[in-house]
CSV table of N, CA and C and ligand atoms in Angstrom, one decimal:
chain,number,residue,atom,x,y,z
P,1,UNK,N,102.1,103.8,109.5
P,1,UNK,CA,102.4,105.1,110.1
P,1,UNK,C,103.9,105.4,110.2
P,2,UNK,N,104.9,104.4,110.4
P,2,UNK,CA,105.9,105.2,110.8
P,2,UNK,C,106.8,105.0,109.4
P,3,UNK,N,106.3,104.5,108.3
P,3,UNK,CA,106.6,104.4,106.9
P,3,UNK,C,105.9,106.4,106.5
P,4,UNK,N,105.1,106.7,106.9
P,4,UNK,CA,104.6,108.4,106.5
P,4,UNK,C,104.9,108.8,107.1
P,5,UNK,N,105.7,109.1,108.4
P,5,UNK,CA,106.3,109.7,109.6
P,5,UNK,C,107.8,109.9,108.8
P,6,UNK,N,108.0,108.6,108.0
P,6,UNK,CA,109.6,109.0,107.4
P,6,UNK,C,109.3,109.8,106.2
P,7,UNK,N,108.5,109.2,105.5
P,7,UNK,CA,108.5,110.3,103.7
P,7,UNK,C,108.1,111.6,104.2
P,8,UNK,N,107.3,111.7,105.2
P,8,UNK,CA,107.0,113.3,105.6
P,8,UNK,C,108.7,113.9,106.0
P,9,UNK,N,109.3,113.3,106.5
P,9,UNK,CA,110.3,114.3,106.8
P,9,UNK,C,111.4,114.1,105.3
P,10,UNK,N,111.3,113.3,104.8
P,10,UNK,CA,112.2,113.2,103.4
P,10,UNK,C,111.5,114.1,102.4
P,11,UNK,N,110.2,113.9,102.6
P,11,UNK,CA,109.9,114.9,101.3
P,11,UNK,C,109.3,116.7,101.9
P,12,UNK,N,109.1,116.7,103.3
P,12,UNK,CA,109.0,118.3,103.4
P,12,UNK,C,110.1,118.7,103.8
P,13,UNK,N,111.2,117.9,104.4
P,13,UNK,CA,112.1,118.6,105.0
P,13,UNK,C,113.7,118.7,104.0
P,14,UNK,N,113.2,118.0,102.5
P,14,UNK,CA,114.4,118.0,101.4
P,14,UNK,C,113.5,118.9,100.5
P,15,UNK,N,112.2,119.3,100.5
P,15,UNK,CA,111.7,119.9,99.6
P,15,UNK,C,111.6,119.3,98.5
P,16,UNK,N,111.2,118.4,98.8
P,16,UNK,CA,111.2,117.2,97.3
P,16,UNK,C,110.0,117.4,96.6
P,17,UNK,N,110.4,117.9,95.4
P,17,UNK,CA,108.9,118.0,94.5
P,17,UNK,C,108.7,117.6,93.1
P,18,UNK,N,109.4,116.5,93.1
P,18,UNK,CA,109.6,115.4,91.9
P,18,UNK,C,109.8,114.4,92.4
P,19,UNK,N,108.9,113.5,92.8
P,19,UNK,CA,108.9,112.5,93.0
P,19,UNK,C,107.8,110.9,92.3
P,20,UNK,N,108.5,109.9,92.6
P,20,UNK,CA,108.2,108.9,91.7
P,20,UNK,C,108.3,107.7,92.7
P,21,UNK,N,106.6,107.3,92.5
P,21,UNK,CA,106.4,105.7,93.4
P,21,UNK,C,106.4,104.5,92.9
P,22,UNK,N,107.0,103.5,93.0
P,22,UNK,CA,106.7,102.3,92.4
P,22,UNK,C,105.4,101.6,93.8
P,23,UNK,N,104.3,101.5,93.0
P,23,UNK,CA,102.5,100.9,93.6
P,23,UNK,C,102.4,101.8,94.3
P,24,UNK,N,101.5,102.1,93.5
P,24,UNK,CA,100.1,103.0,94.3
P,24,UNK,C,99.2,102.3,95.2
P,25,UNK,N,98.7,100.8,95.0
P,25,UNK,CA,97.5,100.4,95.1
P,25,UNK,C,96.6,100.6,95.4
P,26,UNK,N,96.2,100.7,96.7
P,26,UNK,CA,94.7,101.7,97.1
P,26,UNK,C,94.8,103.4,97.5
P,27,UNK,N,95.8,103.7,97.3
P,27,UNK,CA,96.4,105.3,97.3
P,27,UNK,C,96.7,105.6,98.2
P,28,UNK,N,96.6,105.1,99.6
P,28,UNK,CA,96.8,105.7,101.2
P,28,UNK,C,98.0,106.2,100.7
P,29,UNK,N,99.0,105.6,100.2
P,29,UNK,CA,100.5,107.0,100.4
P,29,UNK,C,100.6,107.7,99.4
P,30,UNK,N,100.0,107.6,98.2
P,30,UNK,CA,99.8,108.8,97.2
P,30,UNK,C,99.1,110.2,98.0
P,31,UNK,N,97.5,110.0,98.5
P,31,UNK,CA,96.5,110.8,99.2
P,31,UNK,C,98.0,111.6,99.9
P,32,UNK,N,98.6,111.1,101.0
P,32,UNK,CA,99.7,111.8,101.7
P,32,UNK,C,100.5,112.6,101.4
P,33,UNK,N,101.0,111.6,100.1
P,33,UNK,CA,102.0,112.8,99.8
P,33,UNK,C,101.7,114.4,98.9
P,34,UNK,N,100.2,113.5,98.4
P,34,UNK,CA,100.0,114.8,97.6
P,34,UNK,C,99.2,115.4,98.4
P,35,UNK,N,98.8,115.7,99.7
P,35,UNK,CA,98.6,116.7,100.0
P,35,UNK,C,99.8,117.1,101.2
P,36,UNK,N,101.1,116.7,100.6
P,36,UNK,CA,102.2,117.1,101.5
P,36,UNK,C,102.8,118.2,100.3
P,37,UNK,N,102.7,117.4,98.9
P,37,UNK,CA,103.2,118.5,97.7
P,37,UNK,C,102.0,119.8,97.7
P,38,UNK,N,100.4,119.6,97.6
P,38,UNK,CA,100.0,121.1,98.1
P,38,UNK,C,100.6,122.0,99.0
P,39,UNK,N,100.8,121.3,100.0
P,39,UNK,CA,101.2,121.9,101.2
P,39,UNK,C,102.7,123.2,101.1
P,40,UNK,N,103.3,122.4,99.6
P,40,UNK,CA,104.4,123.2,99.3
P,40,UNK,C,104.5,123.9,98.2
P,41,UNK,N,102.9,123.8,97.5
P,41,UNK,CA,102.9,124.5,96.2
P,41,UNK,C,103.3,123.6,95.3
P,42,UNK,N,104.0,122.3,95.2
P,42,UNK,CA,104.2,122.0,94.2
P,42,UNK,C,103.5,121.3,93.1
P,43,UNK,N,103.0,122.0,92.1
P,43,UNK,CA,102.4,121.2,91.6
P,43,UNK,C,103.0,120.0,90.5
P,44,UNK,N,102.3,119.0,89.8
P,44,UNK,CA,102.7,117.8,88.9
P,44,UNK,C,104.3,117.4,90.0
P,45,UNK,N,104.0,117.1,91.2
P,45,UNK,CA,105.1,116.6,92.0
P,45,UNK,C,105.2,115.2,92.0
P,46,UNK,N,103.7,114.4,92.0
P,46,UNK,CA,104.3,112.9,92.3
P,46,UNK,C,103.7,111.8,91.0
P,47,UNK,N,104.3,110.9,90.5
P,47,UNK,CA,103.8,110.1,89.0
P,47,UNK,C,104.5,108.8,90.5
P,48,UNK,N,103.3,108.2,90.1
P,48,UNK,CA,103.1,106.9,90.8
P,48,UNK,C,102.4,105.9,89.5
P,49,UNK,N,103.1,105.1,90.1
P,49,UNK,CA,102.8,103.5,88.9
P,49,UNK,C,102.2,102.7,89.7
P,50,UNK,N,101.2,102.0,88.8
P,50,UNK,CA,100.8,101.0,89.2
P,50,UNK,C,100.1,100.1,88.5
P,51,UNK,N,100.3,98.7,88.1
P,51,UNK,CA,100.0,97.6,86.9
P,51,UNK,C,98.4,98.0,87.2
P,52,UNK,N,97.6,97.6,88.3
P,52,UNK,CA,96.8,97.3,88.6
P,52,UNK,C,95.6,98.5,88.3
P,53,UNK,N,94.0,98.1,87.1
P,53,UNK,CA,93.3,99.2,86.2
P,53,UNK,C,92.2,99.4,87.5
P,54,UNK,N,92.2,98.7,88.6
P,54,UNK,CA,91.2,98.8,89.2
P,54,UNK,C,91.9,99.7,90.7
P,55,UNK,N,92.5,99.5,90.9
P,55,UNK,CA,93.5,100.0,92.1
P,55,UNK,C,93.6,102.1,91.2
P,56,UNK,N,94.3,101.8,89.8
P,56,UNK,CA,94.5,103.2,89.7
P,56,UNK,C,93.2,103.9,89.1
P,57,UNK,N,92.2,103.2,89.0
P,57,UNK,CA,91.2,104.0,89.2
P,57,UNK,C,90.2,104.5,90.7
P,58,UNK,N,90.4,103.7,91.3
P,58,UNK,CA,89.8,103.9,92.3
P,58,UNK,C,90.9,105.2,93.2
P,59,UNK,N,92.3,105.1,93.2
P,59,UNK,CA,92.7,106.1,93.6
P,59,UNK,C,92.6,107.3,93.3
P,60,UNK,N,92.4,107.0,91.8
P,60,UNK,CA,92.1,108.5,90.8
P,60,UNK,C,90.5,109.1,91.7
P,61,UNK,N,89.8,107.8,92.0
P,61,UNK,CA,88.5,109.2,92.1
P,61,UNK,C,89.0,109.6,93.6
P,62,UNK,N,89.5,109.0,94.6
P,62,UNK,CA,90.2,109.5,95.8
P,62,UNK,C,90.9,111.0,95.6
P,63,UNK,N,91.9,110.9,94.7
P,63,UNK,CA,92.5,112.0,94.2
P,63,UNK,C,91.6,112.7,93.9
P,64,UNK,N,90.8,113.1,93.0
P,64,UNK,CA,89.5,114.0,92.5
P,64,UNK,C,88.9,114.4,93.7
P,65,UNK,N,88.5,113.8,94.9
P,65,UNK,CA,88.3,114.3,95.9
P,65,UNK,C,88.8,115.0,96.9
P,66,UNK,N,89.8,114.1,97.2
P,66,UNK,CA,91.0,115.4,97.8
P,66,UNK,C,91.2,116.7,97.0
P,67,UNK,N,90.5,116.3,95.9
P,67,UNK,CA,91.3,118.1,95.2
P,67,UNK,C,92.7,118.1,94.9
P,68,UNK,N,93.2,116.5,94.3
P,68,UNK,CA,94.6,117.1,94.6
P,68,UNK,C,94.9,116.7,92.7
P,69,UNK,N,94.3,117.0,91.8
P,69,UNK,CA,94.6,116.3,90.3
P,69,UNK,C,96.0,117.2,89.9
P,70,UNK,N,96.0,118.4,90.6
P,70,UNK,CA,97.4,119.1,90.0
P,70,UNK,C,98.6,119.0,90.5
P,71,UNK,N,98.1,117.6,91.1
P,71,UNK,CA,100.0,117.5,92.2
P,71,UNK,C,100.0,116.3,92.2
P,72,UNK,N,99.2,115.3,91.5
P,72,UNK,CA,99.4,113.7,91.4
P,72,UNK,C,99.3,113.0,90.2
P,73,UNK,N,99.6,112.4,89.5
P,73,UNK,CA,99.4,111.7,88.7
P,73,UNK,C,99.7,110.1,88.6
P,74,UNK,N,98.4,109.4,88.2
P,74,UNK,CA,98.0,108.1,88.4
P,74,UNK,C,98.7,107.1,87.6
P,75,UNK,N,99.7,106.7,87.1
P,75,UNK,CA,100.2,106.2,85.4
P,75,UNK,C,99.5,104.5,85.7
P,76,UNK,N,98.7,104.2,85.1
P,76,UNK,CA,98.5,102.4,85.2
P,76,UNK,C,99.6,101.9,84.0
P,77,UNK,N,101.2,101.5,84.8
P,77,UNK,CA,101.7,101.1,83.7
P,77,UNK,C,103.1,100.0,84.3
P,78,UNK,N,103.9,99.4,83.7
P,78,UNK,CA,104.7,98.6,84.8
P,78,UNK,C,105.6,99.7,84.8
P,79,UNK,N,106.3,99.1,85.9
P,79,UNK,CA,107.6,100.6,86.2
P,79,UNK,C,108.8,99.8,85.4
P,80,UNK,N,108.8,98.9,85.3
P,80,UNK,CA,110.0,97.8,84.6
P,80,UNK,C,109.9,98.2,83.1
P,81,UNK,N,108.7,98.6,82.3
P,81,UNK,CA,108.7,99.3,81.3
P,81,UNK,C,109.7,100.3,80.9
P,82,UNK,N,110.7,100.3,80.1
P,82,UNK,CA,111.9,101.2,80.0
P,82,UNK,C,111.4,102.6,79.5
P,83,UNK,N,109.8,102.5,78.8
P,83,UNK,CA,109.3,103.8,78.8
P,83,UNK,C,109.0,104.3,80.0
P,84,UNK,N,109.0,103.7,81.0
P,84,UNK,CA,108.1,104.6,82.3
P,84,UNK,C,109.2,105.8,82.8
P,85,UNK,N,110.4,105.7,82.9
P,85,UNK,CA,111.3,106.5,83.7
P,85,UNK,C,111.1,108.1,82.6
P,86,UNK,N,110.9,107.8,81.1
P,86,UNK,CA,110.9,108.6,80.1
P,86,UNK,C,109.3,109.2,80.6
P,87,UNK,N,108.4,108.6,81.0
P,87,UNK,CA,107.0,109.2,81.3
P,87,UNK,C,106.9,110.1,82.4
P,88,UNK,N,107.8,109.5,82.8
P,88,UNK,CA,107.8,110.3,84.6
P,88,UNK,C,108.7,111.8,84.7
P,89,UNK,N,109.6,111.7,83.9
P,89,UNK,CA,110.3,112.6,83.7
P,89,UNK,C,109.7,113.7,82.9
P,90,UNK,N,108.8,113.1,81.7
P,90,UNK,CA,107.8,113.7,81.0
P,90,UNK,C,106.8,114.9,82.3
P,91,UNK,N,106.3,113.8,82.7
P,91,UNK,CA,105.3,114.7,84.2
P,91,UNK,C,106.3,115.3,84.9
P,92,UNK,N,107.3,115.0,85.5
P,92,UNK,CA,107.6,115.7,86.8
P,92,UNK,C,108.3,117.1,86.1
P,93,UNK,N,108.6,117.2,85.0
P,93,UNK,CA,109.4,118.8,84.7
P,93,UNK,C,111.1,117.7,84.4
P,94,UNK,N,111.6,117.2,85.0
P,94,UNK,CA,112.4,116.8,85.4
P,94,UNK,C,112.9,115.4,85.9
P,95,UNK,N,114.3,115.4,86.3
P,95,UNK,CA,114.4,114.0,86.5
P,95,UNK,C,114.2,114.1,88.7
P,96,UNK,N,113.4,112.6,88.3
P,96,UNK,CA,112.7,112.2,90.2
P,96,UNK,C,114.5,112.6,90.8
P,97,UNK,N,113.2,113.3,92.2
P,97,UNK,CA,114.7,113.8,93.3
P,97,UNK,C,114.0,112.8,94.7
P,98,UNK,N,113.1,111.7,94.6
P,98,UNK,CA,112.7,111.1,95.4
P,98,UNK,C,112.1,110.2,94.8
P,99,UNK,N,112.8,108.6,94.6
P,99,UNK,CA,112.2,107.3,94.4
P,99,UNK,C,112.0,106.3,95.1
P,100,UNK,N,110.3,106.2,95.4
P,100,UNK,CA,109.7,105.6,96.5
P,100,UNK,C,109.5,104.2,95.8
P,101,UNK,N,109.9,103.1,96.2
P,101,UNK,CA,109.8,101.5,96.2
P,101,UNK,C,109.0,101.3,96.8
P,102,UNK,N,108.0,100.6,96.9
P,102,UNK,CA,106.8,100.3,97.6
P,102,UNK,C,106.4,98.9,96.5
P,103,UNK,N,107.2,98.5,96.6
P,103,UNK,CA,106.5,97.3,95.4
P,103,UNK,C,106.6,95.9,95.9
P,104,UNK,N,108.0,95.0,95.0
P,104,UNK,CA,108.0,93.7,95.4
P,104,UNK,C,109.2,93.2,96.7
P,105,UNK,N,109.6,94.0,97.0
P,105,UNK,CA,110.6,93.7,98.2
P,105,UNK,C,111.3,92.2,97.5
P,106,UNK,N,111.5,92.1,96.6
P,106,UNK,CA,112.2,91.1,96.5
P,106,UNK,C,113.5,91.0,95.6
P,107,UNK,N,114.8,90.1,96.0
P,107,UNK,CA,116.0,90.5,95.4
P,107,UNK,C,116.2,90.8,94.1
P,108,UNK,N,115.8,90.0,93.2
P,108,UNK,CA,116.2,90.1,92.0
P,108,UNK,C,115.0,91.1,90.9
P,109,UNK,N,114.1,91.1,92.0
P,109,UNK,CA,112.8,92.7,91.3
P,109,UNK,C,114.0,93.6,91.6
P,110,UNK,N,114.7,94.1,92.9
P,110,UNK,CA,114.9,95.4,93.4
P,110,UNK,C,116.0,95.5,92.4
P,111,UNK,N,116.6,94.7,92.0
P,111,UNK,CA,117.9,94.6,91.3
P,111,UNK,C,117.6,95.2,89.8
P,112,UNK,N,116.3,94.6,89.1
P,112,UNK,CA,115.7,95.1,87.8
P,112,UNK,C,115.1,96.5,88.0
P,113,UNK,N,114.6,97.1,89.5
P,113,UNK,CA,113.8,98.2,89.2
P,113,UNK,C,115.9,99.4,89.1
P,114,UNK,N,116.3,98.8,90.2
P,114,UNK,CA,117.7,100.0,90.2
P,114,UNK,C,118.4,100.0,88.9
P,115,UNK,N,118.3,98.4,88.2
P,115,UNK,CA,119.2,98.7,87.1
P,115,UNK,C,118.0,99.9,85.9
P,116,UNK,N,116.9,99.8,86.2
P,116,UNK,CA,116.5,100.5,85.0
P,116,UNK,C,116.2,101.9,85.2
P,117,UNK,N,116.0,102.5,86.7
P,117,UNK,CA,115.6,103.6,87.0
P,117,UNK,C,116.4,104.4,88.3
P,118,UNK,N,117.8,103.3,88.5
P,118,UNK,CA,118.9,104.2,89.5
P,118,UNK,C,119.6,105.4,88.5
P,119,UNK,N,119.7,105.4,87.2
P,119,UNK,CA,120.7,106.8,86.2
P,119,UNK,C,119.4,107.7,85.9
P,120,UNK,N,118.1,107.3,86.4
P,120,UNK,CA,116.7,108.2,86.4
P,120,UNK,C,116.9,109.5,87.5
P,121,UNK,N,117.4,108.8,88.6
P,121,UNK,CA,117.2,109.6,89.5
P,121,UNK,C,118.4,111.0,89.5
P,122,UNK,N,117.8,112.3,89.9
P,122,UNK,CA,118.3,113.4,89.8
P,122,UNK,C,120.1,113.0,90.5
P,123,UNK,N,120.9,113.6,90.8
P,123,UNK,CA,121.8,114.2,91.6
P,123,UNK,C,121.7,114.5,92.5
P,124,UNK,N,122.3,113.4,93.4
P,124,UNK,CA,121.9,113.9,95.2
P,124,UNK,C,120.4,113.4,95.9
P,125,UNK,N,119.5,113.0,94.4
P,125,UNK,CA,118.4,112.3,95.3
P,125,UNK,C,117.9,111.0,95.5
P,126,UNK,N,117.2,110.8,96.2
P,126,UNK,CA,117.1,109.7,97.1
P,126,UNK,C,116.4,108.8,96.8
P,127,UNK,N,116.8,107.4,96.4
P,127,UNK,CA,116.5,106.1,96.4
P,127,UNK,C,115.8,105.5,97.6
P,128,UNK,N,114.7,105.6,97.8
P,128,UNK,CA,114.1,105.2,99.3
P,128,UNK,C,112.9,103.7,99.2
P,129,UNK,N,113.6,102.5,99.5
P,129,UNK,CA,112.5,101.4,99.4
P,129,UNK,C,112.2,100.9,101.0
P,130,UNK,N,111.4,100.4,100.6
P,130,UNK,CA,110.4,100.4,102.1
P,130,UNK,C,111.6,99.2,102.9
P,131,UNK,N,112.5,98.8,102.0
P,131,UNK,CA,113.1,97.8,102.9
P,131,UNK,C,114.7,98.1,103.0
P,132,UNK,N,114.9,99.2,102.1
P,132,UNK,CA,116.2,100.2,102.2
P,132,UNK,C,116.5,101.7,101.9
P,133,UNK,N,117.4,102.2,102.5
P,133,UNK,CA,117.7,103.4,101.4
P,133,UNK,C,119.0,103.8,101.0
P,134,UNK,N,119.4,104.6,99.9
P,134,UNK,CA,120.8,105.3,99.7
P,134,UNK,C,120.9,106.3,98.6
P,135,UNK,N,121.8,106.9,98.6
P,135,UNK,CA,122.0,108.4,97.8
P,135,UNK,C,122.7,108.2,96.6
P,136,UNK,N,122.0,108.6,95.9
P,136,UNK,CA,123.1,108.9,94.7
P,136,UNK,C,123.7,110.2,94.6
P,137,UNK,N,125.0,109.5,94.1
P,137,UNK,CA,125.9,110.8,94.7
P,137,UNK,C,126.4,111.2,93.2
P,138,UNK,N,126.7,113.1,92.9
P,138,UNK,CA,126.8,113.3,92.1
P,138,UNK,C,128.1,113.0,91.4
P,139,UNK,N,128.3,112.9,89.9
P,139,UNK,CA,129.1,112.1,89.3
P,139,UNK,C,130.3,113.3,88.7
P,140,UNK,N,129.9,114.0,89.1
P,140,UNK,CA,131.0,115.6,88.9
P,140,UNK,C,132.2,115.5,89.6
O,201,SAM,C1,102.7,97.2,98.5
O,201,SAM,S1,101.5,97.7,97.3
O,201,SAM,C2,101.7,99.5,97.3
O,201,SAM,C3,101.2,100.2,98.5
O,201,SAM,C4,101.0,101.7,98.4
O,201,SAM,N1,102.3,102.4,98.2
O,201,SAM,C5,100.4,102.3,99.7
O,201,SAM,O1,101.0,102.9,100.5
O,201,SAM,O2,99.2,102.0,99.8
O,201,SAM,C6,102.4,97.2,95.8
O,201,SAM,C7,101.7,97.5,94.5
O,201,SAM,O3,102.7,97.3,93.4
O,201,SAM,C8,102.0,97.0,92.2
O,201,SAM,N2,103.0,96.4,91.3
O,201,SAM,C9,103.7,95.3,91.5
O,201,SAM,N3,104.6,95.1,90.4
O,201,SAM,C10,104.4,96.2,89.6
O,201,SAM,C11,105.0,96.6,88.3
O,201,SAM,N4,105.9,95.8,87.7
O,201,SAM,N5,104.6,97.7,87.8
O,201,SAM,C12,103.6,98.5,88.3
O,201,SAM,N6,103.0,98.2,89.5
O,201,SAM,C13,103.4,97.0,90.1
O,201,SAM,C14,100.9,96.1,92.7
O,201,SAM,O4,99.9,96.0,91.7
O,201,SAM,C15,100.5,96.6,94.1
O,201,SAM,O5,99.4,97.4,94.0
């Protein structure tokens, strides 16, 4: 709870509507956010990854229920994949202005996900792992 108490105010209160999760697994913070992106119109707002064929299908029919297929998308794919940042950017319109870590909390993963997907993230937006956060700051 107080992990969705924070992305609710990062992502209604920055208007974040490109956003990108590393694990989905059973969907509880996908379901949230995308019906925090309805909530703002935005639609194709969140591409969430996840290795796991049984986890991103079972979220998917979650999703299908909520009604929410035009504001989430499910990718079963690794995020360490150097295609994935190209995928995501594919779905969102754009480059992520909100990257959620939710994965391996561990040093030398967090080190492989920043080196491959910290020059991903937009200007000015936010790097947010469940065990830190920080800004990328524009290079202008
Ligand atoms: C802590 S769970 C995510 C919880 C989810 N955000 C929630 O709120 O319910 C971590 C997930 O990361 C996935 N995962 C771990 N390494 C991955 C990788 N390299 N690529 C894609 N998914 C990965 C696992 O399959 C697992 O489902």
């Amino acid at each position: 709870m107080p992990l969705i108490s924070l992305l609710h105010g990062l992502v209604l209160g920055n208007r974040a509507s490109r956003i990108v999760q590393f694990g989905t697994c059973a969907g509880y913070s996908v379901l949230l956010l995308g019906w925090m992106l309805r909530r703002m119109n935005a639609t194709r707002g969140l591409f969430s990854l996840d290795l796991d064929p049984a986890m991103c299908e079972m979220t998917w029919r979650w999703i299908v229920r909520a009604g929410l297929e035009d504001f989430v998308e499910i990718a079963q794919r690794n995020f360490l994949d150097p295609q994935s940042p190209i995928a995501a950017k594919e779905y969102l319109g754009g480059d992520p202005e909100l990257i959620i870590v939710d994965s391996f909390h561990e040093y030398q993963a967090t080190l492989n996900e920043l080196d491959l997907w910290f020059a991903a993230l937009a200007a000015g937006g936010v790097w947010f792992s469940t065990t830190s956060a920080v800004s990328r700051q524009t290079s202008t």
